[in-house]
Coordinates of C-alpha atoms in Angstrom, one line a residue:
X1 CA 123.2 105.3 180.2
X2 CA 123.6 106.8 176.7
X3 CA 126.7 109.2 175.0
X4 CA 125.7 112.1 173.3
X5 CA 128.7 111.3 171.1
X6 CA 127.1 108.3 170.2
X7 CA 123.9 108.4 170.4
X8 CA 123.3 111.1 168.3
X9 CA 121.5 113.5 170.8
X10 CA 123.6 117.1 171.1
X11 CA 125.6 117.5 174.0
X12 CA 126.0 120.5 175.9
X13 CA 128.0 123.5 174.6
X14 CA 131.6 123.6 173.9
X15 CA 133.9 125.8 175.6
X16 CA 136.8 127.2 173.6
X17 CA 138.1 125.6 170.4
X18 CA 137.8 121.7 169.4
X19 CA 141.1 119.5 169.9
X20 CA 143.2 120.1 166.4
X21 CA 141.5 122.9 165.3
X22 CA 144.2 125.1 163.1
X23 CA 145.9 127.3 164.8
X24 CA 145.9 125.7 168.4
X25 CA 149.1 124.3 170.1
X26 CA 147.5 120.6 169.4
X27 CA 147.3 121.2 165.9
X28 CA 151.1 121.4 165.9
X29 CA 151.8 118.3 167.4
X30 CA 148.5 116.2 167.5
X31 CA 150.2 114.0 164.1
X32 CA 153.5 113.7 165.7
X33 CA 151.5 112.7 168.6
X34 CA 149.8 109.9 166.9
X35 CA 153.4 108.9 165.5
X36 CA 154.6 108.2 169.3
X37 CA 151.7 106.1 170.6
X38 CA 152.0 103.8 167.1
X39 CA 155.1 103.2 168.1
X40 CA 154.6 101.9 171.4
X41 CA 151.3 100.3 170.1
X42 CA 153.1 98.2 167.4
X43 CA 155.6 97.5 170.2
X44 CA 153.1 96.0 172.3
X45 CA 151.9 94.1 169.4
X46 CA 154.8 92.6 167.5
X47 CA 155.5 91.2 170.8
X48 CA 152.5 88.9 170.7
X49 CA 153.8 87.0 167.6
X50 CA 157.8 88.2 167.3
X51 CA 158.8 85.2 170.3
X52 CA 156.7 82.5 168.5
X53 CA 159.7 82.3 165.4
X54 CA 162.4 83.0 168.2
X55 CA 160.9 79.8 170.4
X56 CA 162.5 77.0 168.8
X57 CA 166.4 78.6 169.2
X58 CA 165.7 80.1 172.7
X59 CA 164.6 76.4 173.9
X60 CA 167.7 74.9 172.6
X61 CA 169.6 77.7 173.7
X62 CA 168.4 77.8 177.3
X63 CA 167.4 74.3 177.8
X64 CA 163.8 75.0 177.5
X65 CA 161.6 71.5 177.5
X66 CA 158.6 70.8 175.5
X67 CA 156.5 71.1 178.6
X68 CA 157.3 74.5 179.8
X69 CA 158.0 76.4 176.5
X70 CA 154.3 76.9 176.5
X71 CA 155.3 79.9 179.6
X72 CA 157.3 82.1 176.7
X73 CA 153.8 83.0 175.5
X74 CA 151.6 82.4 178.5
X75 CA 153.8 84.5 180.8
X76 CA 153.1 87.3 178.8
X77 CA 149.8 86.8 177.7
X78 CA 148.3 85.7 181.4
X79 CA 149.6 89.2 182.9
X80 CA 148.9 91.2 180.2
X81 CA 145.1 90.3 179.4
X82 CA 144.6 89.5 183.2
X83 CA 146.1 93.3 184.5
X84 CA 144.6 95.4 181.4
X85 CA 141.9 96.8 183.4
X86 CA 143.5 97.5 186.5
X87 CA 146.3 99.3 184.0
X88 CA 143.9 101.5 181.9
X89 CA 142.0 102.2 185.4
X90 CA 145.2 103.2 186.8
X91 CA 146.3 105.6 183.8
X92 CA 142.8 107.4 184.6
X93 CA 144.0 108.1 188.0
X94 CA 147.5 109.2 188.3
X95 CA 147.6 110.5 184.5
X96 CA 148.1 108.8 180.8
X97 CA 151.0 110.6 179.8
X98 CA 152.7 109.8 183.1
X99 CA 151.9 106.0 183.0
X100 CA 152.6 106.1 178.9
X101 CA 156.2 106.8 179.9
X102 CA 156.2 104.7 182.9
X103 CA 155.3 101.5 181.0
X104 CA 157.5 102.2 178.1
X105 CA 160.3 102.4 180.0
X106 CA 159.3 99.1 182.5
X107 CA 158.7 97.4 179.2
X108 CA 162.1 97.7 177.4
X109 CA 163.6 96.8 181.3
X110 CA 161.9 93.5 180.5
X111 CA 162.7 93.2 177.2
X112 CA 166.4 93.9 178.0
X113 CA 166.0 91.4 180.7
X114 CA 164.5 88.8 178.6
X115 CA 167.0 88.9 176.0
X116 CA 170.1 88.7 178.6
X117 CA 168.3 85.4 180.5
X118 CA 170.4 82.5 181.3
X119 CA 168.1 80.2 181.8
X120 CA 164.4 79.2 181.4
X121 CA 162.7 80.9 184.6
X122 CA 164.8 84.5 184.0
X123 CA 163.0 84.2 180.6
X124 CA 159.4 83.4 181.8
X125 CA 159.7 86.1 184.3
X126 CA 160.7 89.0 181.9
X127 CA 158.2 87.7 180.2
X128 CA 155.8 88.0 182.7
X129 CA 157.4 91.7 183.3
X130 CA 156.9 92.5 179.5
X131 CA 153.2 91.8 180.1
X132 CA 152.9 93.9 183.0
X133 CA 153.6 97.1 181.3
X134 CA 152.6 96.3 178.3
X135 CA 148.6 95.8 180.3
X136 CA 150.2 99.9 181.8
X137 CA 150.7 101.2 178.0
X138 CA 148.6 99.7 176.0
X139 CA 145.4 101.3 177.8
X140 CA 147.5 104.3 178.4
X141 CA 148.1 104.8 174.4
X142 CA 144.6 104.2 172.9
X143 CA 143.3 106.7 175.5
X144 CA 145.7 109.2 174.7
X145 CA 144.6 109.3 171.5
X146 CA 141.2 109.4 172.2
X147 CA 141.5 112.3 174.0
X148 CA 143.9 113.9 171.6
X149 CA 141.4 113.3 168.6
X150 CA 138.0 114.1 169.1
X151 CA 136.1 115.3 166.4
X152 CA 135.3 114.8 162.5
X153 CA 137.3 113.5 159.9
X154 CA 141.1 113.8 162.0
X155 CA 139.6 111.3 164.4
X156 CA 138.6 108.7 161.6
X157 CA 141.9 109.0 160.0
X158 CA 144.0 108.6 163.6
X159 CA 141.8 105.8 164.3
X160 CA 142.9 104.5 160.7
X161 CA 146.0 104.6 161.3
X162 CA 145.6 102.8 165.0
X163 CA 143.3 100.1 163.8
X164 CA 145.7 99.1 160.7
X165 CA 149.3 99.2 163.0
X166 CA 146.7 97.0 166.2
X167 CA 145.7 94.6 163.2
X168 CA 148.9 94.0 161.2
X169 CA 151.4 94.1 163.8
X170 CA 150.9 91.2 164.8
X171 CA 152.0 89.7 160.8
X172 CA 154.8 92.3 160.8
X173 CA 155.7 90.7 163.9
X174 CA 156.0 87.3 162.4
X175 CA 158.0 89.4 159.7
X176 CA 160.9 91.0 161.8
X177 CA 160.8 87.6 163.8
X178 CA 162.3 85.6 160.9
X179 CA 164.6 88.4 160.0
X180 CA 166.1 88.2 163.5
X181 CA 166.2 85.2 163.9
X182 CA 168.1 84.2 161.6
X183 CA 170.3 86.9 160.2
X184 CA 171.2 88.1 164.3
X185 CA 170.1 85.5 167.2
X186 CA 166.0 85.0 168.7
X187 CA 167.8 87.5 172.0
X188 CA 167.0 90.2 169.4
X189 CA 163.5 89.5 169.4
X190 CA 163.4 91.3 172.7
X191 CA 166.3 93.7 172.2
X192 CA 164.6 95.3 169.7
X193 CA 161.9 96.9 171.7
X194 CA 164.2 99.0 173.9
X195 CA 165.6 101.3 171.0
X196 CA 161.9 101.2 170.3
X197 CA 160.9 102.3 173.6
X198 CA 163.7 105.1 173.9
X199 CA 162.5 106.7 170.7
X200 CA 158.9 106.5 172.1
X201 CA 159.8 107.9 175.6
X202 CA 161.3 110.9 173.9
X203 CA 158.1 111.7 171.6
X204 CA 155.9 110.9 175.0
X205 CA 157.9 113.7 177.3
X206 CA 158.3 116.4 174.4
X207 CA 154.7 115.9 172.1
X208 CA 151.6 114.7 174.3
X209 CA 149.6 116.6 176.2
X210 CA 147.2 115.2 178.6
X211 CA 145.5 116.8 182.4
X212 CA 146.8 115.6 185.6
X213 CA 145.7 112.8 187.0
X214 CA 142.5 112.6 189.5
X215 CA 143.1 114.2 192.9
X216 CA 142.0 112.5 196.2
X217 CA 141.0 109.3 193.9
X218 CA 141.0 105.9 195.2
X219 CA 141.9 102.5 193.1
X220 CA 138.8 99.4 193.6
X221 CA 140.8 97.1 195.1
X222 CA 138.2 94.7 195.6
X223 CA 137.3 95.8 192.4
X224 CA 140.9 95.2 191.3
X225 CA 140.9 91.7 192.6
X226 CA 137.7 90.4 191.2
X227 CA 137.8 91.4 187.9
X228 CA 142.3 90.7 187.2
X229 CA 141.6 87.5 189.3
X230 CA 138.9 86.6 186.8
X231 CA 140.5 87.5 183.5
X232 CA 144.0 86.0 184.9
X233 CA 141.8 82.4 185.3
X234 CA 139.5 83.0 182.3
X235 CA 142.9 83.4 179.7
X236 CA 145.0 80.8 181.1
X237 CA 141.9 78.3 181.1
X238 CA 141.8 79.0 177.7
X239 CA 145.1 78.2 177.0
X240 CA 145.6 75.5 178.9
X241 CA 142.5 73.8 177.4
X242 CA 145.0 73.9 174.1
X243 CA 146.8 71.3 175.4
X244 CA 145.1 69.8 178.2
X245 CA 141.8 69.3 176.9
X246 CA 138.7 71.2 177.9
X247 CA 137.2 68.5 180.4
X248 CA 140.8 68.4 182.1
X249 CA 140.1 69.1 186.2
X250 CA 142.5 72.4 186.0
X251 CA 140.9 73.8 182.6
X252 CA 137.4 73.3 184.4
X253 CA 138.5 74.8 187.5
X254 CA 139.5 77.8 186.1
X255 CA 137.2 78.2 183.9
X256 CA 134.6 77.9 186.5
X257 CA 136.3 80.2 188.7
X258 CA 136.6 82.8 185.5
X259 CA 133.0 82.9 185.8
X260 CA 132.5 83.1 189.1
X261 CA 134.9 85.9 189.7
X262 CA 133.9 87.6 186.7
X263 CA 130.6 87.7 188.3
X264 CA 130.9 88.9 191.7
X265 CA 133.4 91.8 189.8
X266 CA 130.2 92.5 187.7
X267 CA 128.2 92.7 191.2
X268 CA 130.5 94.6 193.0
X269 CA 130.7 97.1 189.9
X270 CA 126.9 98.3 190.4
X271 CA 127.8 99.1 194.7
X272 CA 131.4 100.5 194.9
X273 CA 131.6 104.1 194.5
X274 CA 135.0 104.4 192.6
X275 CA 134.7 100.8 190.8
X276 CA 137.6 99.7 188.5
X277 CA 135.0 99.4 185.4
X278 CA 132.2 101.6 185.8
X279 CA 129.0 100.1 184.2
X280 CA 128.3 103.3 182.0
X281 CA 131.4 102.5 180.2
X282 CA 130.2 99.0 178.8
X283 CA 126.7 99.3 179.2
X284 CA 126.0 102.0 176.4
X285 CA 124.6 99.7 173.2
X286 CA 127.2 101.3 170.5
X287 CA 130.0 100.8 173.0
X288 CA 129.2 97.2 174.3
X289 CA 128.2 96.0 170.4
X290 CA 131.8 97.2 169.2
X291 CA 133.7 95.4 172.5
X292 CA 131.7 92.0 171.5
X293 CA 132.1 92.5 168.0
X294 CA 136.3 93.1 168.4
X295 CA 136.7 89.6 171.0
X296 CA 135.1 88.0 168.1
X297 CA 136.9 89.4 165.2
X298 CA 140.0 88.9 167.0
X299 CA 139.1 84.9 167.1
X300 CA 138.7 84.7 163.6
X301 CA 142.5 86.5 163.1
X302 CA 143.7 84.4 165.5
X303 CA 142.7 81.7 163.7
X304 CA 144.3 82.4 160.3
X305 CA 147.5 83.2 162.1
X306 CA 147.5 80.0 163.7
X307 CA 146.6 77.5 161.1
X308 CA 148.4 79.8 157.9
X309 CA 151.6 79.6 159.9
X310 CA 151.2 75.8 160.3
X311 CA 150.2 75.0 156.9
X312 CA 153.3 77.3 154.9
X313 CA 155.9 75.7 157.4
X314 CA 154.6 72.3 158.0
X315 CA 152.6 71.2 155.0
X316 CA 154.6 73.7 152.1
X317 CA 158.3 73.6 153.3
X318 CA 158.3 77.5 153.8
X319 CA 161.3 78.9 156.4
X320 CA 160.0 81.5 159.1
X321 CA 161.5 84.1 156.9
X322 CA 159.4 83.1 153.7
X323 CA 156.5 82.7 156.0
X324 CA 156.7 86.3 157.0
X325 CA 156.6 87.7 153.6
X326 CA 153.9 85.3 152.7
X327 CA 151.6 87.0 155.8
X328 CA 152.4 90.7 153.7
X329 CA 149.4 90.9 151.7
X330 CA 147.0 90.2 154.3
X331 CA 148.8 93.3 156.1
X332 CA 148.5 95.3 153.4
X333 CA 145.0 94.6 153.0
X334 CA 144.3 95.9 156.4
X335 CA 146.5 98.9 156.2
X336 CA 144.2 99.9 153.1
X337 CA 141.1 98.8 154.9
X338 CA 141.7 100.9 157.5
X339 CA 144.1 104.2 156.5
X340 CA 142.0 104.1 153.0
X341 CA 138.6 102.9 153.1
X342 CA 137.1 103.2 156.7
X343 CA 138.8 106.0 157.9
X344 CA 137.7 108.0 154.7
X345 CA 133.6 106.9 154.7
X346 CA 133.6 106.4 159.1
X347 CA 132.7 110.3 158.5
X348 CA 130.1 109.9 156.0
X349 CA 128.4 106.5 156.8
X350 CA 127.1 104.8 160.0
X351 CA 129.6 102.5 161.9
X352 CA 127.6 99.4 160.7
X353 CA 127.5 99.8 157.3
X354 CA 131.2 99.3 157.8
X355 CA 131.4 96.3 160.1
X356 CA 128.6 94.1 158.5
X357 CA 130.5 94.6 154.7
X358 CA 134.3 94.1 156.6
X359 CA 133.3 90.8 158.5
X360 CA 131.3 88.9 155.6
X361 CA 134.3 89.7 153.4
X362 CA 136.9 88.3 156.0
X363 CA 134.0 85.3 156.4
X364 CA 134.3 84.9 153.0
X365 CA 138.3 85.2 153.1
X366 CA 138.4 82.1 155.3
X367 CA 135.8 80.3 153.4
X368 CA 137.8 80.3 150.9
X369 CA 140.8 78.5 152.7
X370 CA 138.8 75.8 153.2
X371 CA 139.0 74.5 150.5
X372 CA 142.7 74.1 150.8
X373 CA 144.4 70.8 150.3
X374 CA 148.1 69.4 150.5
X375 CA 149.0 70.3 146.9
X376 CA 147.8 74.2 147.3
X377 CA 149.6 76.2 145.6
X378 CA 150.4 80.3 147.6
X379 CA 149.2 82.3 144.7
X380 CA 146.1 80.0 143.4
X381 CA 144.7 79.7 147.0
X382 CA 146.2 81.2 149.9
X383 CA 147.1 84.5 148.9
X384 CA 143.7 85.2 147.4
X385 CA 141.2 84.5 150.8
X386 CA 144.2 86.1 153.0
X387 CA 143.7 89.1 150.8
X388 CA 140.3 89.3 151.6
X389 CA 140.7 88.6 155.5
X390 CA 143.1 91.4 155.7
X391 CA 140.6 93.8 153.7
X392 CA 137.8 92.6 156.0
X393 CA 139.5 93.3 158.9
X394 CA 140.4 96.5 158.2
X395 CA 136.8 97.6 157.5
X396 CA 136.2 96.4 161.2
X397 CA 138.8 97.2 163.5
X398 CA 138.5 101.1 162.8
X399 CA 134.6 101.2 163.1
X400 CA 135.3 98.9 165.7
X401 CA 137.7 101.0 168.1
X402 CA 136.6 104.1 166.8
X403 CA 132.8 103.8 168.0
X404 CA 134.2 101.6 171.7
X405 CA 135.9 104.7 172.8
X406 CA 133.6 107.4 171.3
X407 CA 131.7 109.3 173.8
X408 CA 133.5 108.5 177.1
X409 CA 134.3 111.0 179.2
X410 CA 138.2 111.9 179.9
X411 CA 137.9 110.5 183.7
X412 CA 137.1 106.9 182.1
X413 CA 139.2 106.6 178.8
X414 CA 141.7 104.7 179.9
X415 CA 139.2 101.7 181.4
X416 CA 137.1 102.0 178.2
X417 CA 140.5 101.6 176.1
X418 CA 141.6 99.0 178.6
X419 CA 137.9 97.0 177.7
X420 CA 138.7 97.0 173.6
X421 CA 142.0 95.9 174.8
X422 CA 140.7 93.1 176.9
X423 CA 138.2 92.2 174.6
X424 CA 140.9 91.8 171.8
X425 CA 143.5 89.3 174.4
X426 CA 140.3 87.3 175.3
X427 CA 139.2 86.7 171.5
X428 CA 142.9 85.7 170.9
X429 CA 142.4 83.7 173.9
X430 CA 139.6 82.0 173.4
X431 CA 140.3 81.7 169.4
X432 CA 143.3 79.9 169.7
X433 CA 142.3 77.2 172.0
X434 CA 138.8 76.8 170.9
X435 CA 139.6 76.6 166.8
X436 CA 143.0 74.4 167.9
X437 CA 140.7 71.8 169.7
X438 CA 138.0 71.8 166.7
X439 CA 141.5 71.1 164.6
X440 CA 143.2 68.4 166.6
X441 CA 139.5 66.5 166.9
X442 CA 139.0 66.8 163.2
X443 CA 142.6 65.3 162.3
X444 CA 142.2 62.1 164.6
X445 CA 138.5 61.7 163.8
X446 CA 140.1 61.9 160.0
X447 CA 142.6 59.6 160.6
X448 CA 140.5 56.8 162.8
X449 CA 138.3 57.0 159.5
X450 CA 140.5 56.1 157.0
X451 CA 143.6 54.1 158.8
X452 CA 141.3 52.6 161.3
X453 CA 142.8 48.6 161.5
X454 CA 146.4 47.4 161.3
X455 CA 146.3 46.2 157.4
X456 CA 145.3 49.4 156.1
X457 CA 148.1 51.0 157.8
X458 CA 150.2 48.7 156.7
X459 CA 149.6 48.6 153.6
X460 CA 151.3 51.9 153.3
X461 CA 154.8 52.8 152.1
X462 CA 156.2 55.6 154.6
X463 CA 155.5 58.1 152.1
X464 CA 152.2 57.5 151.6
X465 CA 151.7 57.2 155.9
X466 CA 153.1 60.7 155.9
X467 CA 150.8 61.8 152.9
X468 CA 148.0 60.7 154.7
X469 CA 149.3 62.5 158.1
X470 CA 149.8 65.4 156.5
X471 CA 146.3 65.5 154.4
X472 CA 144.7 64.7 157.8
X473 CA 146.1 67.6 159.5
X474 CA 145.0 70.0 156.6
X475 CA 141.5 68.0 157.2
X476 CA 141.6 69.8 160.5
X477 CA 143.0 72.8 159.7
X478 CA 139.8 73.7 157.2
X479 CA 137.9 72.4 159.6
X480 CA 138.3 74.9 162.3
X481 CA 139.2 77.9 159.7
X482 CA 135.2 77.2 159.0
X483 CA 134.1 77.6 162.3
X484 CA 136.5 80.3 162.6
X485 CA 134.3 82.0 158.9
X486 CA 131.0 80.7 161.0
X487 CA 131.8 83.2 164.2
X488 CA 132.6 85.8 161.6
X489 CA 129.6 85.7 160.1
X490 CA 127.5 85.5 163.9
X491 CA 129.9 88.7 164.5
X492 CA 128.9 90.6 161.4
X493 CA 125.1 89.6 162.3
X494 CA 125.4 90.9 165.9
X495 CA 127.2 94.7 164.5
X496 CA 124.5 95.4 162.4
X497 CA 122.0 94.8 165.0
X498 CA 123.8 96.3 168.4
X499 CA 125.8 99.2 166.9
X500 CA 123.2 101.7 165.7
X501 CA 125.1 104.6 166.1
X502 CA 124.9 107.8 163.2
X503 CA 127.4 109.0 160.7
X504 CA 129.9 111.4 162.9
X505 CA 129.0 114.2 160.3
X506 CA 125.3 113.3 160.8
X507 CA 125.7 113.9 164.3
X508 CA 127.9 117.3 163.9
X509 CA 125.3 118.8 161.7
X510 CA 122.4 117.8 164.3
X511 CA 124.4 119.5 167.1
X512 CA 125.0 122.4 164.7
X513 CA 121.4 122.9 163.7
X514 CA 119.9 126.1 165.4
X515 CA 117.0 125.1 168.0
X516 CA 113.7 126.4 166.4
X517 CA 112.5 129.9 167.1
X518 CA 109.6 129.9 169.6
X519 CA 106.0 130.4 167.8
X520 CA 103.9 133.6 169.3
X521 CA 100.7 132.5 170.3
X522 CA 98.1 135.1 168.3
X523 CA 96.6 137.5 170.3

């Protein structure tokens, strides 16, 4: 089924003034609006990153073992990608604003929780809590301000603003987690979200504006099952193929039961009458092209994150704090992308001519950190190809988002924000344990190469053993950084093909156009 919002053929009339127009109650609040649901967004996602610096003190702290610190991040990360759905189909239901404030307010329970644990399963299960919510709010915000902007050049520039807080708060995150960690204690890390989230609840109950939810509706619950089942077994496949290995019995398992529960949810979306993700939301080209495109982008980020964070601490010396600051210009690059460059030509310029540019300049950002090496210097070769991630990434995310939730009517916003959501937690997924694999194969097929017998190994002093440990790993670090520039490159090729979409002003002045007058036929 095709949008008119996005297809470019004029929709029916409008009834009464657009959302924002001057003079209406929304354009009194509609900015303060967008200032409450970036808040909660950034909360949700400095909490991806912010516990990775805190993870080393809360495991000596509480006791934690090398086995099961792993849960700190799965916890969250299994119930937030695995319930996003089910959350943004929810919020359709009963009502975003009403689900907004309820998940704000469960989430900085958790976070409260999580920073008072005692002991390592308290902390797993706020965790787990945190994600939870956060799979509530997350939907609940980008759907809310879907609704709230609409149309023409306000949209581009509240997208702008979304897209650059969703793709550099994540690095901010890394930021304030070396800040608090070591000027206050890693408990902070999760403290900080509930002045966060009290701030946020205020703005929610006095600034947005949303309908009721939908009366006499009923929730898929097989729907419910199938499809959370399925992305619970698909994301903690993926990260237990990390450290497992991908032909490890359990990785297969899930992975096989991913599939086959995705599918039967797929099945069972065409029959049900209320289903949890209605086809017409993914099935339109623009909107399904911009989902794909997002899970891959979001690989690629993933990617620089990991091996970038790696390289400053392990191979340059750098503290977490000093490896915050060092992630700054890749955030400001995606702040400009998106605030200053997309959200200014989204208006004038089809979506594509957006995302094909933004991804083969962050392919050619991590191109470029291939060619790193143990003496790198931060200025002469990492700051340069992080600079151009961040600006490619902020020519894509705003497209990106932007055209994935244009078009869909109010009844289904929150499942279509809950799909670029999902989309996003897979790609992370996925990006993490498929680029850490390519990176631990290409360090021990480097090393079997060149210390392959006995003698040669001993034929080293200890400091040239851990030279060549330490070039090795790099070895594998550029390794998968290319692969990670490769899927960048397949993602820019698949935008520019799927998402076909018109300019938004384009489309206005089509739909403004008067029809033509009928022709008399001569007597």
């Amino acid at each position: 089924m095709s949008d008119p919002a996005i297809s470019g053929r004029p929709p029916g009339p409008r009834t009464g003034p657009p959302s924002g127009a001057p003079g209406t109650e929304a354009d009194a609040h509609r900015w303060w609006a967008l200032a409450v649901i970036a808040t909660a967004q950034l909360m949700v996602v400095l909490d991806a990153t912010i516990v990775n610096i805190a993870l080393p003190s809360a495991q000596r702290e509480l006791g934690l073992t090398n086995g099961n610190r792993q849960w700190v991040i799965t916890a969250y990360t299994l119930a937030f990608g695995g319930l996003l759905l089910l959350g943004g189909r929810i919020a359709d239901l009963v009502g975003r604003k009403r689900t907004f404030v309820i998940g704000l307010i469960g989430f900085a329970a958790a976070s409260a929780l999580g920073g008072a644990s005692v002991g390592p399963l308290m902390l797993f299960a706020a965790r787990a809590l945190q994600g939870v919510f956060a799979a509530l709010l997350a939907p609940s915000a980008l759907s809310l301000l879907t609704t709230t902007f609409t149309i023409g050049r306000e949209r581009a520039k509240a997208f702008g603003i979304y897209s650059a807080i969703a793709g550099a708060g994540s690095v901010i995150g890394l930021l304030l987690g070396g800040v608090l960690t070591e000027y206050l204690s890693w408990r902070w890390c999760l403290y900080v979200n509930v002045p966060i989230a009290v701030l946020a609840v205020i703005g929610a109950l006095t600034l947005l504006r949303d309908r009721a939810g939908q009366r006499g509706a009923h929730l898929d619950i097989p729907g419910a099952v199938l499809g959370c089942g399925g992305l619970v077994a698909l994301v903690y496949g993926f990260s237990e193929a990390e450290s497992a290995g991908w032909t490890a019995p359990l990785v297969l398992g899930l992975l096989s039961g991913a599939i086959a529960l995705l599918a039967a949810f797929t099945w069972w979306g065409t029959r049900a009458p209320g289903p949890l993700l209605p086809p017409r939301v993914i099935s339109e080209r623009n909107r399904g092209g911009s989902v794909l495109t997002m899970c891959l982008t979001t690989i690629g980020l993933f990617g620089a994150f990991l091996f970038m964070t790696f390289f400053l601490q392990n191979i340059l010396g750098y503290s977490p704090l000093r490896t915050g600051l060092a992630f700054l210009p890749m955030s400001a690059g995606i702040i400009i992308g998106s605030t200053q460059i997309s959200a200014r030509l989204l208006h004038h310029v089809p979506p594509r001519l957006l995302l094909g540019p933004g991804l083969l300049l962050g392919a050619g950002g991590l191109y470029s950190l291939t060619f790193i090496d143990t003496h790198s210097s931060y200025s002469g070769h990492i700051l340069p190809g992080t600079l151009m991630l961040g600006l490619g990434l902020g020519l894509t995310f705003m497209p990106a988002i932007a055209t994935a939730t244009g078009g869909v009517p109010p009844k289904d916003a929150g499942v279509a924000s809950a799909t670029v959501n999902t989309a996003q937690q897979v790609g992370g997924s996925i990006g993490t344990a498929l680029l850490n694999t390519i990176a631990a194969t290409s360090t021990s097929a480097y090393l079997a190469d060149r210390l392959s017998s006995p003698a040669r190994r001993n034929d080293l002093t200890p400091a040239e053993r851990t030279d060549a440990v330490n070039t090795a790993v790099v070895h594998g670090f550029t390794v998968a950084i290319g692969w990670a520039a490769v899927i960048l490159l397949v993602a820019a090729v698949l935008a520019v093909l799927l998402v076909n979409a018109r300019s938004p002003s384009n489309r206005e002045s089509a739909e403004a156009r008067p029809e033509p007058a009928a022709v008399r036929p001569p007597a």
